Short mmCIF file of C-alpha atoms in Angstrom, two decimals:
data_model
loop_
_atom_site.label_atom_id
_atom_site.label_comp_id
_atom_site.label_asym_id
_atom_site.label_seq_id
_atom_site.Cartn_x
_atom_site.Cartn_y
_atom_site.Cartn_z
CA UNK A 1 16.12 -4.05 0.42
CA UNK A 2 16.16 -0.88 -1.67
CA UNK A 3 14.72 1.32 1.08
CA UNK A 4 17.48 0.29 3.48
CA UNK A 5 20.12 0.98 0.81
CA UNK A 6 18.63 4.39 0.10
CA UNK A 7 18.44 5.28 3.78
CA UNK A 8 22.03 4.15 4.34
CA UNK A 9 23.26 6.18 1.38
CA UNK A 10 21.51 9.29 2.67
CA UNK A 11 22.84 8.81 6.18
CA UNK A 12 26.42 8.26 5.00
CA UNK A 13 26.50 10.96 2.33
CA UNK A 14 24.11 13.65 3.56
CA UNK A 15 24.03 12.90 7.30
CA UNK A 16 20.24 12.67 7.37
CA UNK A 17 17.43 10.32 6.50
CA UNK A 18 15.50 10.75 3.27
CA UNK A 19 11.94 11.97 3.34
CA UNK A 20 9.18 9.78 1.82
CA UNK A 21 9.24 11.62 -1.51
CA UNK A 22 13.00 11.18 -1.79
CA UNK A 23 12.67 7.45 -1.08
CA UNK A 24 10.07 7.16 -3.84
CA UNK A 25 12.25 9.06 -6.32
CA UNK A 26 15.30 7.01 -5.40
CA UNK A 27 13.38 3.73 -5.82
CA UNK A 28 12.35 4.86 -9.30
CA UNK A 29 15.95 5.83 -10.08
CA UNK A 30 17.27 2.46 -8.91
CA UNK A 31 14.69 0.57 -10.98
CA UNK A 32 15.29 2.56 -14.15
CA UNK A 33 19.08 2.42 -13.87
CA UNK A 34 19.07 -1.31 -13.08
CA UNK A 35 16.93 -1.89 -16.18
CA UNK A 36 19.40 0.07 -18.31
CA UNK A 37 22.35 -1.91 -16.98
CA UNK A 38 20.50 -5.18 -17.55
CA UNK A 39 19.76 -4.21 -21.15
CA UNK A 40 23.46 -3.39 -21.51
CA UNK A 41 24.26 -7.01 -20.60
CA UNK A 42 24.89 -6.98 -16.86
CA UNK A 43 23.52 -9.74 -14.66
CA UNK A 44 20.69 -8.70 -12.32
CA UNK A 45 22.88 -8.49 -9.19
CA UNK A 46 25.57 -6.50 -11.00
CA UNK A 47 22.94 -4.20 -12.53
CA UNK A 48 21.44 -3.53 -9.09
CA UNK A 49 24.89 -2.71 -7.69
CA UNK A 50 25.67 -0.41 -10.61
CA UNK A 51 22.35 1.35 -10.11
CA UNK A 52 23.16 1.88 -6.43
CA UNK A 53 26.55 3.28 -7.38
CA UNK A 54 24.83 5.70 -9.76
CA UNK A 55 22.49 6.79 -6.97
CA UNK A 56 25.46 7.47 -4.68
CA UNK A 57 27.16 9.52 -7.41
CA UNK A 58 23.94 11.47 -7.87
CA UNK A 59 23.72 12.21 -4.14
CA UNK A 60 27.36 13.29 -4.10
CA UNK A 61 26.52 15.87 -6.74
CA UNK A 62 23.54 17.43 -5.00
CA UNK A 63 23.69 21.06 -4.00
CA UNK A 64 23.02 19.94 -0.43
CA UNK A 65 26.43 18.28 -0.35
CA UNK A 66 28.34 20.70 -2.57
CA UNK A 67 27.47 23.93 -0.77
CA UNK A 68 27.80 24.37 2.98
CA UNK A 69 25.09 26.38 4.70
#
């Protein structure tokens, strides 16, 4: 389930749960990235995993994680 993966990624990387808008944006990101990986020749399961990895890399590069408050 994409929502569970998104929530887990947020909890592990940002120590919080995503808000509804963030979940929507992340779902869109996962779909678009999975489609790109599928077009590039990856099987559906591998494309979904690659998309999730891309999402995690994106979260790791957010200003929320890079700069302490």
